[in-house]
Coordinates of C-alpha atoms in Angstrom, one line a residue:
Chain A
M1 CA 198.9 -17.0 -40.7
P2 CA 195.5 -18.5 -40.0
Y3 CA 193.6 -15.3 -39.2
D4 CA 194.1 -13.7 -42.6
R5 CA 193.3 -16.7 -44.8
W6 CA 189.9 -15.3 -45.7
L7 CA 191.3 -11.9 -46.9
L8 CA 191.2 -11.2 -50.6
P9 CA 194.3 -10.0 -52.5
E10 CA 194.7 -6.2 -52.6
G11 CA 192.4 -4.5 -55.1
V12 CA 190.4 -7.7 -55.8
E13 CA 186.8 -7.6 -54.8
E14 CA 183.7 -9.7 -54.5
I15 CA 180.2 -8.5 -54.7
L16 CA 177.6 -9.5 -52.2
P17 CA 173.8 -9.2 -52.0
P18 CA 172.1 -6.9 -52.6
E19 CA 174.7 -5.2 -54.8
A20 CA 175.3 -8.3 -56.9
G21 CA 171.6 -8.3 -57.8
W22 CA 171.7 -4.6 -58.8
L23 CA 174.8 -5.3 -60.8
E24 CA 173.2 -8.0 -62.8
A25 CA 170.1 -5.8 -63.4
L26 CA 172.3 -3.0 -64.6
R27 CA 174.4 -5.4 -66.8
R28 CA 171.2 -6.7 -68.5
R29 CA 169.8 -3.2 -69.2
V30 CA 173.1 -2.0 -70.6
L31 CA 173.6 -5.0 -72.9
D32 CA 170.0 -4.7 -74.1
R33 CA 170.7 -1.1 -75.0
L34 CA 174.0 -2.0 -76.8
Q35 CA 172.0 -4.6 -78.8
A36 CA 169.4 -1.9 -79.6
W37 CA 172.2 0.1 -81.2
G38 CA 173.1 -2.9 -83.3
Y39 CA 176.3 -3.9 -81.4
E40 CA 176.8 -7.7 -81.4
L41 CA 178.1 -9.3 -78.2
V42 CA 181.4 -11.2 -78.2
A43 CA 182.9 -13.1 -75.3
P44 CA 186.7 -13.2 -75.6
P45 CA 188.6 -15.7 -73.4
L46 CA 190.0 -14.9 -70.0
V47 CA 193.6 -16.0 -71.0
E48 CA 195.4 -15.9 -74.3
H49 CA 198.9 -16.3 -75.6
L50 CA 200.8 -13.3 -74.4
E51 CA 201.8 -12.1 -77.9
A52 CA 198.2 -11.9 -79.0
L53 CA 197.3 -9.8 -76.0
L54 CA 200.2 -7.4 -76.1
T55 CA 201.3 -7.0 -79.8
G56 CA 201.3 -3.4 -80.8
M57 CA 199.9 -2.2 -77.4
G58 CA 202.9 -0.7 -75.8
R59 CA 204.8 -1.3 -72.6
D60 CA 202.1 0.0 -70.2
L61 CA 199.8 -2.9 -71.0
D62 CA 202.7 -5.4 -70.7
L63 CA 203.4 -4.2 -67.1
Q64 CA 199.6 -4.3 -66.3
T65 CA 199.3 -8.0 -67.4
F66 CA 199.5 -11.0 -65.1
K67 CA 201.4 -13.8 -66.8
L68 CA 201.4 -17.6 -66.4
T69 CA 202.9 -20.6 -68.3
D70 CA 200.7 -23.0 -70.1
P71 CA 201.8 -26.5 -68.8
R72 CA 200.6 -28.1 -72.1
S73 CA 202.6 -26.0 -74.5
G74 CA 205.2 -24.3 -72.3
R75 CA 204.1 -20.9 -73.8
L76 CA 203.4 -17.8 -71.9
L77 CA 199.8 -16.9 -71.3
G78 CA 198.5 -13.5 -70.2
V79 CA 195.3 -12.8 -68.2
R80 CA 193.6 -10.1 -70.1
A81 CA 194.2 -6.6 -68.7
D82 CA 192.2 -4.9 -71.6
M83 CA 189.7 -6.6 -73.8
T84 CA 190.0 -4.1 -76.7
P85 CA 192.9 -5.9 -78.4
Q86 CA 191.0 -9.2 -78.0
V87 CA 188.0 -7.8 -79.8
A88 CA 190.3 -6.3 -82.5
R89 CA 191.8 -9.7 -83.0
I90 CA 188.3 -11.2 -83.3
D91 CA 187.4 -8.6 -86.0
A92 CA 190.6 -9.1 -87.9
H93 CA 190.9 -12.9 -87.8
R94 CA 187.6 -14.5 -87.0
L95 CA 184.9 -12.5 -88.6
H96 CA 186.6 -11.4 -92.0
R97 CA 183.9 -8.9 -92.7
D98 CA 184.3 -6.0 -95.1
A99 CA 181.3 -4.1 -94.0
P100 CA 181.4 -1.9 -90.9
T101 CA 181.3 -4.2 -87.8
R102 CA 179.8 -3.3 -84.5
L103 CA 180.9 -5.4 -81.5
C104 CA 180.4 -5.1 -77.7
Y105 CA 181.7 -7.1 -74.8
I106 CA 181.7 -7.3 -71.0
G107 CA 184.1 -9.2 -68.8
T108 CA 186.4 -9.0 -65.8
V109 CA 190.0 -7.9 -66.5
L110 CA 192.9 -8.1 -64.2
H111 CA 195.5 -5.3 -63.6
S112 CA 198.9 -5.8 -61.9
H113 CA 198.5 -2.2 -60.5
A114 CA 195.4 -0.3 -59.6
A115 CA 194.9 2.8 -61.8
T116 CA 194.5 5.0 -58.7
P117 CA 195.8 4.4 -55.1
G118 CA 193.3 2.2 -53.3
G119 CA 191.5 1.5 -56.6
S120 CA 190.4 -1.9 -58.0
R121 CA 192.7 -4.3 -59.8
S122 CA 189.8 -6.3 -61.2
P123 CA 187.4 -3.9 -63.1
L124 CA 184.4 -5.2 -65.0
Q125 CA 185.2 -3.9 -68.4
L126 CA 182.3 -3.1 -70.7
G127 CA 182.9 -1.6 -74.1
A128 CA 181.8 -1.2 -77.7
E129 CA 183.9 -1.0 -80.9
L130 CA 183.1 0.0 -84.4
Y131 CA 185.4 -1.3 -87.2
G132 CA 185.6 -0.6 -90.8
H133 CA 184.7 3.1 -91.0
D134 CA 187.1 6.0 -91.1
G135 CA 185.4 9.3 -90.4
V136 CA 184.0 11.6 -87.8
E137 CA 180.5 10.0 -88.2
S138 CA 181.7 6.7 -86.6
D139 CA 183.5 8.6 -83.8
A140 CA 180.3 10.6 -83.1
E141 CA 178.2 7.4 -83.1
I142 CA 180.6 5.8 -80.5
I143 CA 180.5 9.0 -78.3
C144 CA 176.7 9.2 -78.5
L145 CA 176.5 5.5 -77.6
M146 CA 178.8 6.0 -74.6
S147 CA 176.7 8.9 -73.4
D148 CA 173.5 6.9 -73.8
I149 CA 175.0 4.0 -71.7
L150 CA 176.2 6.4 -69.0
T151 CA 172.8 8.1 -68.9
L152 CA 171.1 4.8 -68.7
A153 CA 173.3 3.9 -65.7
G154 CA 172.2 7.2 -64.0
V155 CA 175.3 9.4 -64.7
K156 CA 173.8 12.9 -64.9
P157 CA 174.9 15.6 -65.6
L158 CA 177.5 14.4 -68.0
C159 CA 180.6 16.2 -69.2
L160 CA 182.5 15.0 -72.3
D161 CA 186.1 15.8 -72.9
I162 CA 187.4 15.6 -76.4
G163 CA 190.9 15.8 -77.9
H164 CA 192.9 14.6 -80.9
I165 CA 196.3 12.8 -80.9
G166 CA 197.1 14.3 -84.3
I167 CA 197.8 17.7 -82.6
F168 CA 200.5 16.4 -80.3
R169 CA 202.0 14.1 -83.0
G170 CA 202.0 17.0 -85.5
L171 CA 203.7 19.3 -83.1
A172 CA 206.3 16.7 -82.0
R173 CA 207.1 16.1 -85.7
K174 CA 207.4 19.9 -86.3
A175 CA 209.7 20.1 -83.3
G176 CA 211.8 17.2 -84.7
L177 CA 211.8 15.4 -81.4
D178 CA 213.3 11.9 -81.1
P179 CA 211.2 9.2 -79.4
D180 CA 212.7 9.7 -75.9
R181 CA 212.0 13.5 -76.0
E182 CA 208.6 12.9 -77.5
M183 CA 207.9 10.6 -74.5
E184 CA 209.2 13.2 -72.1
L185 CA 207.0 15.9 -73.7
F186 CA 204.0 13.6 -73.6
L187 CA 204.5 13.0 -69.8
L188 CA 204.8 16.8 -69.2
L189 CA 201.7 17.5 -71.2
Q190 CA 199.7 14.9 -69.3
R191 CA 200.5 17.1 -66.2
K192 CA 200.0 20.4 -68.0
A193 CA 203.3 21.2 -66.3
A194 CA 203.9 24.5 -68.1
P195 CA 207.0 25.5 -66.1
E196 CA 208.8 22.2 -67.0
I197 CA 207.7 22.3 -70.7
M198 CA 209.4 25.7 -71.0
E199 CA 212.5 24.4 -69.3
S200 CA 212.7 21.3 -71.6
A201 CA 211.9 23.2 -74.8
R202 CA 214.7 25.6 -74.0
A203 CA 217.1 22.8 -73.2
W204 CA 216.3 21.1 -76.5
R205 CA 217.0 24.4 -78.3
L206 CA 213.6 24.4 -80.1
P207 CA 212.7 27.5 -82.2
A208 CA 210.7 30.2 -80.3
S209 CA 207.7 29.6 -82.5
V210 CA 207.5 25.9 -81.7
R211 CA 208.1 26.6 -77.9
G212 CA 205.2 29.0 -78.0
M213 CA 202.9 26.4 -79.6
L214 CA 203.9 23.7 -77.1
L215 CA 203.2 26.1 -74.2
A216 CA 199.9 27.2 -75.8
L217 CA 198.8 23.6 -75.8
T218 CA 198.6 23.5 -72.0
G219 CA 196.1 26.4 -72.1
L220 CA 194.0 25.1 -75.1
N221 CA 191.2 23.7 -73.1
G222 CA 187.6 24.8 -72.4
G223 CA 184.4 25.2 -74.4
G224 CA 183.9 25.2 -78.2
A225 CA 185.8 28.6 -78.5
V226 CA 189.1 26.6 -77.9
L227 CA 189.1 25.4 -81.5
G228 CA 189.1 29.0 -82.9
R229 CA 191.8 29.9 -80.5
A230 CA 193.8 26.8 -81.5
R231 CA 193.5 27.6 -85.2
R232 CA 195.2 31.0 -84.5
Q233 CA 197.8 29.9 -82.0
L234 CA 198.8 26.8 -83.9
R235 CA 198.7 28.4 -87.3
G236 CA 202.2 27.4 -88.3
A237 CA 201.9 23.8 -87.0
G238 CA 201.4 22.1 -90.3
A239 CA 198.7 20.1 -92.2
E240 CA 198.4 17.2 -89.7
V241 CA 197.5 19.6 -86.8
M242 CA 195.0 21.6 -89.0
H243 CA 193.4 18.3 -90.2
A244 CA 192.9 17.2 -86.5
L245 CA 191.4 20.6 -85.6
E246 CA 189.0 20.2 -88.5
D247 CA 188.0 16.7 -87.3
L248 CA 187.3 18.1 -83.9
R249 CA 185.2 21.0 -85.2
R250 CA 183.0 18.6 -87.2
I251 CA 182.6 16.2 -84.3
A252 CA 181.8 19.0 -81.8
G253 CA 179.2 20.2 -84.3
L254 CA 177.6 16.7 -84.5
L255 CA 177.6 16.2 -80.8
K256 CA 176.1 19.6 -80.0
R257 CA 173.1 18.7 -82.1
R258 CA 172.7 15.1 -80.9
L259 CA 173.6 15.6 -77.2
P260 CA 172.1 19.0 -76.2
A261 CA 172.1 18.1 -72.5
V262 CA 175.8 17.2 -72.4
T263 CA 178.5 19.7 -71.5
L264 CA 181.2 19.6 -74.2
H265 CA 184.8 20.3 -73.1
I266 CA 187.8 20.3 -75.5
D267 CA 191.3 19.7 -74.3
L268 CA 194.1 19.6 -76.9
A269 CA 196.7 18.4 -74.4
E270 CA 194.8 15.4 -73.1
L271 CA 196.5 12.3 -74.4
R272 CA 195.1 9.3 -72.6
G273 CA 196.0 6.1 -74.5
Y274 CA 198.5 7.9 -76.7
H275 CA 200.4 4.7 -77.4
Y276 CA 197.7 3.3 -79.7
H277 CA 195.3 6.0 -80.5
T278 CA 195.4 7.5 -84.0
G279 CA 192.7 10.2 -84.0
V280 CA 190.0 11.6 -81.8
M281 CA 190.2 10.7 -78.1
F282 CA 187.4 11.3 -75.5
A283 CA 186.5 10.7 -71.9
A284 CA 183.3 11.2 -69.8
Y285 CA 183.2 12.9 -66.5
H286 CA 180.6 13.6 -63.7
P287 CA 181.0 16.5 -61.3
G288 CA 181.0 14.1 -58.3
E289 CA 183.8 11.9 -59.5
G290 CA 187.5 12.7 -59.3
Q291 CA 188.3 10.5 -62.3
A292 CA 186.9 9.8 -65.8
L293 CA 184.0 7.2 -65.8
A294 CA 184.5 6.1 -69.4
W295 CA 186.9 6.8 -72.3
G296 CA 187.9 5.8 -75.7
G297 CA 189.0 7.0 -79.1
R298 CA 190.1 6.1 -82.7
Y299 CA 192.8 3.4 -83.1
D300 CA 193.1 2.6 -86.8
N301 CA 196.2 0.5 -86.7
I302 CA 195.6 -2.1 -84.1
G303 CA 194.4 -4.8 -86.5
R304 CA 197.6 -4.4 -88.6
V305 CA 199.6 -6.7 -86.2
F306 CA 196.9 -9.3 -86.8
G307 CA 197.4 -9.0 -90.5
R308 CA 194.4 -6.8 -91.3
A309 CA 194.4 -3.1 -90.5
R310 CA 190.9 -1.7 -90.3
P311 CA 189.7 1.7 -89.1
A312 CA 188.5 1.3 -85.6
T313 CA 186.9 3.5 -82.8
G314 CA 185.5 2.5 -79.5
F315 CA 184.9 3.2 -75.8
S316 CA 185.1 1.2 -72.6
L317 CA 184.2 1.7 -68.9
D318 CA 184.3 -0.2 -65.6
L319 CA 180.7 -1.2 -64.8
L320 CA 181.5 -1.7 -61.1
R321 CA 182.4 2.0 -60.8
L322 CA 179.0 2.9 -62.3
L323 CA 177.4 0.5 -59.8
R324 CA 179.2 2.1 -56.8
R325 CA 177.9 5.5 -57.6
R326 CA 174.3 4.5 -58.2
K327 CA 171.5 5.1 -55.7
P328 CA 170.2 1.7 -54.5
P329 CA 167.0 0.8 -56.4
R330 CA 163.7 0.4 -54.6
A331 CA 163.1 -2.8 -52.6
A332 CA 163.2 -6.0 -54.6
G333 CA 159.4 -6.3 -54.6
R334 CA 157.2 -8.9 -53.0
C335 CA 158.6 -12.2 -51.7
I336 CA 156.3 -15.0 -50.6
L337 CA 157.0 -17.5 -47.9
A338 CA 155.4 -20.9 -48.6
P339 CA 155.0 -23.5 -45.8
P340 CA 157.1 -26.7 -45.9
A341 CA 154.5 -28.9 -47.5
A342 CA 156.1 -32.0 -48.9
T343 CA 153.0 -33.7 -50.3
D344 CA 150.4 -31.0 -51.2
A345 CA 150.1 -31.1 -55.0
A346 CA 147.9 -28.0 -55.1
L347 CA 150.4 -26.0 -53.1
H348 CA 153.3 -27.1 -55.4
E349 CA 151.2 -26.2 -58.5
M350 CA 150.5 -22.7 -57.0
I351 CA 154.2 -22.2 -56.2
A352 CA 155.3 -23.2 -59.7
A353 CA 152.7 -20.9 -61.3
L354 CA 153.9 -17.9 -59.2
R355 CA 157.5 -18.6 -60.0
R356 CA 156.7 -18.8 -63.8
R357 CA 155.4 -15.3 -63.5
G358 CA 158.7 -14.2 -61.9
T359 CA 157.4 -13.8 -58.4
R360 CA 159.8 -14.8 -55.7
V361 CA 158.6 -17.8 -53.6
I362 CA 160.8 -19.2 -50.9
M363 CA 159.8 -22.6 -49.4
D364 CA 160.2 -22.7 -45.7
L365 CA 162.2 -25.6 -44.3
P366 CA 160.9 -27.9 -41.5
G367 CA 162.1 -27.0 -38.0
R368 CA 162.8 -23.3 -38.6
R369 CA 160.6 -20.9 -36.7
N370 CA 161.3 -17.3 -37.7
G371 CA 161.4 -18.2 -41.4
A372 CA 159.7 -14.9 -42.6
D373 CA 162.2 -12.7 -40.8
E374 CA 165.3 -14.7 -41.9
T375 CA 164.2 -14.7 -45.6
G376 CA 163.0 -11.1 -45.7
C377 CA 159.6 -12.2 -47.1
T378 CA 156.7 -9.8 -47.4
H379 CA 153.9 -12.3 -47.9
R380 CA 152.9 -15.8 -46.9
L381 CA 150.9 -18.6 -48.5
V382 CA 148.1 -19.8 -46.3
R383 CA 145.3 -22.3 -46.6
R384 CA 141.9 -20.7 -46.7
R385 CA 138.6 -22.3 -47.6
G386 CA 140.2 -25.3 -49.1
G387 CA 142.6 -23.4 -51.4
W388 CA 145.9 -21.5 -51.0
R389 CA 145.9 -17.7 -50.8
V390 CA 148.7 -15.1 -50.7
V391 CA 148.3 -12.8 -47.6
K392 CA 150.4 -9.9 -46.5
L393 CA 152.7 -10.5 -43.4
Chain B
M1 CA 183.5 10.9 -52.9
N2 CA 183.4 14.6 -53.5
R3 CA 180.6 16.3 -51.6
L4 CA 180.6 19.4 -53.7
H5 CA 178.6 19.0 -56.9
D6 CA 177.5 22.5 -57.8
G7 CA 180.2 23.3 -60.3
K8 CA 181.3 26.4 -58.5
T9 CA 182.7 25.6 -55.1
L10 CA 186.4 24.7 -54.9
T11 CA 188.4 23.0 -52.1
L12 CA 192.1 23.8 -52.0
A13 CA 194.3 21.3 -50.1
V14 CA 197.4 22.9 -48.5
S15 CA 200.0 21.3 -46.3
K16 CA 200.8 22.6 -42.8
G17 CA 204.0 24.4 -42.1
R18 CA 206.2 26.3 -44.5
I19 CA 204.0 25.9 -47.6
L20 CA 200.9 27.1 -45.7
D21 CA 202.8 30.1 -44.2
E22 CA 204.1 31.2 -47.6
A23 CA 200.8 30.4 -49.4
L24 CA 198.6 32.6 -47.1
P25 CA 200.1 35.9 -48.3
L26 CA 199.7 34.7 -51.9
L27 CA 196.1 33.7 -51.3
A28 CA 195.4 37.0 -49.5
R29 CA 196.4 38.8 -52.7
I30 CA 193.6 37.2 -54.6
G31 CA 191.2 38.0 -51.8
V32 CA 191.2 34.6 -50.0
R33 CA 191.7 34.8 -46.2
P34 CA 190.8 32.0 -43.8
L35 CA 187.9 33.0 -41.5
Q36 CA 189.8 31.3 -38.6
D37 CA 193.5 31.6 -37.8
P38 CA 194.9 28.3 -39.1
A39 CA 197.7 28.5 -36.5
R40 CA 195.2 28.4 -33.7
S41 CA 192.2 26.6 -35.1
R42 CA 192.1 22.8 -34.9
K43 CA 189.6 22.6 -37.7
L44 CA 190.9 20.8 -40.7
I45 CA 188.4 22.4 -43.1
L46 CA 188.6 26.2 -43.1
D47 CA 186.0 28.6 -44.7
T48 CA 187.5 31.6 -46.3
S49 CA 186.5 35.2 -47.1
R50 CA 185.5 33.9 -50.6
P51 CA 182.4 31.7 -49.9
E52 CA 183.1 29.5 -53.0
L53 CA 186.6 28.5 -51.8
R54 CA 187.6 26.5 -48.7
L55 CA 190.9 25.2 -47.5
V56 CA 191.7 21.8 -46.1
I57 CA 194.9 21.6 -44.1
I58 CA 196.7 18.2 -44.4
R59 CA 200.1 16.6 -44.4
A60 CA 202.3 17.5 -47.4
Q61 CA 202.5 13.9 -48.7
D62 CA 198.7 13.6 -48.6
V63 CA 198.0 16.6 -50.8
P64 CA 198.4 14.8 -54.2
T65 CA 196.3 11.9 -53.0
Y66 CA 193.4 14.2 -52.0
V67 CA 193.6 16.1 -55.3
E68 CA 193.9 13.0 -57.4
H69 CA 190.8 11.4 -55.8
G70 CA 188.9 14.7 -56.2
A71 CA 188.4 15.1 -52.4
A72 CA 189.9 18.6 -53.2
E73 CA 189.8 20.1 -56.7
A74 CA 193.1 21.8 -56.3
G75 CA 196.1 21.8 -53.9
I76 CA 199.5 23.3 -53.2
A77 CA 202.3 20.8 -53.0
G78 CA 206.1 20.9 -53.1
R79 CA 207.8 19.7 -56.3
D80 CA 209.6 17.1 -54.1
V81 CA 206.3 15.5 -53.0
L82 CA 205.0 15.5 -56.6
M83 CA 208.2 13.9 -58.0
E84 CA 207.9 11.2 -55.4
Y85 CA 204.2 10.7 -56.0
E86 CA 204.8 9.7 -59.6
S87 CA 201.2 9.4 -60.8
G88 CA 200.8 11.6 -63.9
E89 CA 197.1 11.8 -63.0
L90 CA 197.3 15.4 -61.8
Y91 CA 197.7 18.8 -63.6
E92 CA 200.6 21.0 -62.4
P93 CA 199.8 24.2 -64.3
L94 CA 201.6 26.8 -62.2
D95 CA 204.9 27.2 -60.2
L96 CA 203.9 29.3 -57.3
G97 CA 207.6 30.2 -56.5
I98 CA 207.1 29.7 -52.8
A99 CA 208.8 27.4 -50.3
R100 CA 211.9 27.3 -52.4
C101 CA 214.7 24.8 -51.5
R102 CA 216.7 22.1 -53.2
L103 CA 216.6 18.3 -53.2
V104 CA 220.3 17.2 -52.8
V105 CA 222.5 14.1 -52.3
A106 CA 224.8 14.6 -49.3
G107 CA 227.3 12.5 -47.5
R108 CA 230.3 12.7 -45.2
D109 CA 232.6 13.1 -48.2
H110 CA 232.7 12.6 -51.9
A111 CA 234.3 9.1 -51.7
P112 CA 232.5 6.8 -54.2
A113 CA 230.7 3.7 -53.0
A114 CA 230.2 0.7 -55.3
R115 CA 226.6 0.2 -54.2
P116 CA 225.8 3.1 -51.9
R117 CA 223.3 2.8 -49.1
V118 CA 221.1 5.9 -49.3
A119 CA 218.8 7.0 -46.6
T120 CA 215.8 9.1 -47.7
K121 CA 212.1 10.0 -47.5
Y122 CA 212.1 9.9 -51.3
P123 CA 212.8 6.3 -52.4
N124 CA 211.2 6.8 -55.9
V125 CA 213.1 10.0 -56.7
T126 CA 216.3 8.4 -55.4
R127 CA 216.0 5.3 -57.4
A128 CA 215.3 7.3 -60.6
Y129 CA 218.2 9.6 -60.0
Y130 CA 220.7 6.9 -59.5
A131 CA 219.3 4.7 -62.3
A132 CA 219.8 7.6 -64.7
R133 CA 223.5 7.4 -63.7
G134 CA 223.7 3.7 -64.1
E135 CA 223.9 3.0 -60.4
Q136 CA 221.6 0.9 -58.2
P137 CA 221.7 2.0 -54.6
E138 CA 220.4 0.2 -51.5
I139 CA 217.6 2.5 -50.4
I140 CA 216.7 2.9 -46.7
K141 CA 213.4 4.7 -46.1
L142 CA 213.5 6.9 -43.1
Y143 CA 210.9 9.4 -41.9
G144 CA 213.1 12.2 -40.4
S145 CA 216.5 13.4 -39.2
M146 CA 218.2 12.1 -42.3
E147 CA 221.5 13.8 -41.3
L148 CA 221.9 11.2 -38.5
A149 CA 222.0 8.2 -40.9
P150 CA 225.6 8.7 -42.2
L151 CA 226.8 9.6 -38.8
A152 CA 225.3 6.5 -37.2
G153 CA 226.8 4.3 -40.0
L154 CA 223.3 3.5 -41.3
A155 CA 223.9 4.9 -44.8
D156 CA 226.6 6.3 -47.1
R157 CA 224.5 9.0 -48.5
I158 CA 221.2 10.9 -47.9
V159 CA 218.8 12.4 -50.3
D160 CA 216.9 15.2 -48.6
L161 CA 215.7 18.8 -48.9
V162 CA 218.1 21.6 -48.1
D163 CA 217.3 25.2 -47.6
T164 CA 220.4 27.1 -46.3
G165 CA 222.5 23.9 -45.8
R166 CA 223.2 24.8 -42.2
T167 CA 221.9 21.5 -40.7
L168 CA 224.1 19.6 -43.1
R169 CA 227.2 21.6 -42.1
E170 CA 226.5 21.3 -38.4
N171 CA 226.4 17.6 -38.8
G172 CA 229.6 17.4 -40.8
L173 CA 227.9 16.5 -44.1
V174 CA 228.7 18.0 -47.6
E175 CA 226.4 18.4 -50.6
I176 CA 227.4 16.1 -53.4
A177 CA 224.9 16.9 -56.1
T178 CA 221.6 18.8 -56.6
I179 CA 218.8 16.5 -57.9
A180 CA 216.2 19.3 -58.4
D181 CA 215.3 22.9 -57.5
I182 CA 212.2 22.7 -55.4
S183 CA 209.3 25.1 -55.1
A184 CA 205.6 24.7 -54.5
R185 CA 203.2 24.0 -57.4
L186 CA 199.5 24.5 -57.9
I187 CA 198.0 21.1 -58.7
V188 CA 194.6 20.5 -60.1
N189 CA 192.3 17.4 -60.3
K190 CA 191.9 16.3 -63.9
A191 CA 188.1 15.9 -63.7
A192 CA 187.6 19.2 -61.9
M193 CA 189.5 21.0 -64.7
K194 CA 186.8 19.8 -67.1
V195 CA 183.7 19.7 -65.0
K196 CA 184.4 23.0 -63.1
H197 CA 186.3 24.5 -65.9
A198 CA 185.4 28.2 -65.4
A199 CA 186.1 28.2 -61.6
V200 CA 189.4 26.3 -61.9
R201 CA 190.7 28.4 -64.8
R202 CA 189.8 31.6 -62.9
L203 CA 191.7 30.4 -59.8
I204 CA 194.8 29.5 -62.0
A205 CA 194.7 32.9 -63.7
Q206 CA 194.3 34.8 -60.4
L207 CA 197.2 32.9 -58.8
R208 CA 199.3 33.4 -61.9
G209 CA 198.7 37.1 -61.5
A210 CA 199.6 37.0 -57.8
V211 CA 202.8 35.2 -58.5
R212 CA 204.1 37.4 -61.3
P213 CA 204.8 40.6 -59.4
R214 CA 206.8 38.7 -56.9
A215 CA 208.9 37.0 -59.5
R216 CA 210.2 40.4 -60.5
D217 CA 211.6 41.3 -57.0

């Protein structure tokens, strides 16, 4: 139908002035800051062979990925829905470094389904990954970097939520759950659906001690005191769980010292990205936002499918969401309207000099009358005493 | 976007009708009374006797949407609505034990149909229920008066809420299977649980206390 030809697909957006200008300014500041932390920029491709994008990443990412056929090879291509596996492939196969490697990236990704009703299907993903170090120090570095970037983008106050996949994995092992039931328990824990967790644990005939620990998990959230409570309530859960709690205690200690202004929240039942995470997981929240603004965690095994398993930790966010919640910056500064002088060499030299200094100069076009209004200019170039002068409008 | 940024104020989304009627006594027990009578007032946002808590009164199907987006930090929604909403982006920490009923499959008789046509307000729940049994029904989404669909020849089965079962009987339908026991749940926005942790936890604990004595009746 002719009248809807100009509509964009659902969840796909374009950015117009002045937001597009603000976005670019924000993008530059954020990338400069990432560089200042020693993270090198990589630019992975928009499409790749589907196997490369999806291997080891679980079914969710498969369903989120747009697919097309390459007419030259007949092979299936995917439009990236997440840049993290691409950057992991670059680390594993292109760089071949043994030293810790710090990489960052920014690019549009495409999702078949929006994460929330009415949300975007084309986020502008920005992220940073640290490969080659296994330990709480690299997790803490990534969390501090994420907080620095969010603060730079004006997110204040900031609340960090931290959890650890080892607690759920250890408890599921302790309970002897098969993969189907582990998945069911994971979904119930994501909703903290205590009534149904009890129902299922009884139906699966789990011992009372394990049932008690699973139920306790839904209540193990809050400030730093949660970790002490967890050590008591999960005492019989095994070494994997205790090890995870110790990791969390050390990270919480590091963060408290390095990020005194940030509220730290611990949630042992939060399992975002459980399919590929192997350690600490975290997300950043702001009181005015119903959803997390950035998230990440440790995913040590992702490189294995590319033939080179390296410890890895990282975060990502949607820069467009940060843009949306920002107050518009002050007016763009002065803009000078120059007359449509085709032959005046002195005028051209003056305009070129102004532009070299970064001042906006718009040359009026012949036959237009209200040039200054149309262009939003604040100043005008006028001829005075034989030379050209900038005067306020 | 949420207008409340102070870390203490909470908005509770409740749906009109039976859930609101049965939630009000529960809320009264934790000292929350609407300052205007929700039955008379046309206001959609109601202040309560506790200044840090307000109610928004909306349609049942909209409660999870409001809470997921953070337009309300918490809400009260039927398990039927939550099962249909299928997002996983909400916390459901507490069964309030109110507005109890059942979600059932009903039809004119038990005669099997190869590919049944099922009329329902709950297409997602219906699809999942039949899929678990290896069946793929033709789903017809309707918005009300499900009982009419089999009588009018529109569907072989309906999937709908049943309380006493009287409407089914009066329309010559029989219950074929129960999909789930339904009651209202407290739901909580994920970000609010972290950012307004103390206030949210207090609300959950108080409501848990208010629910318990009744469960023993």
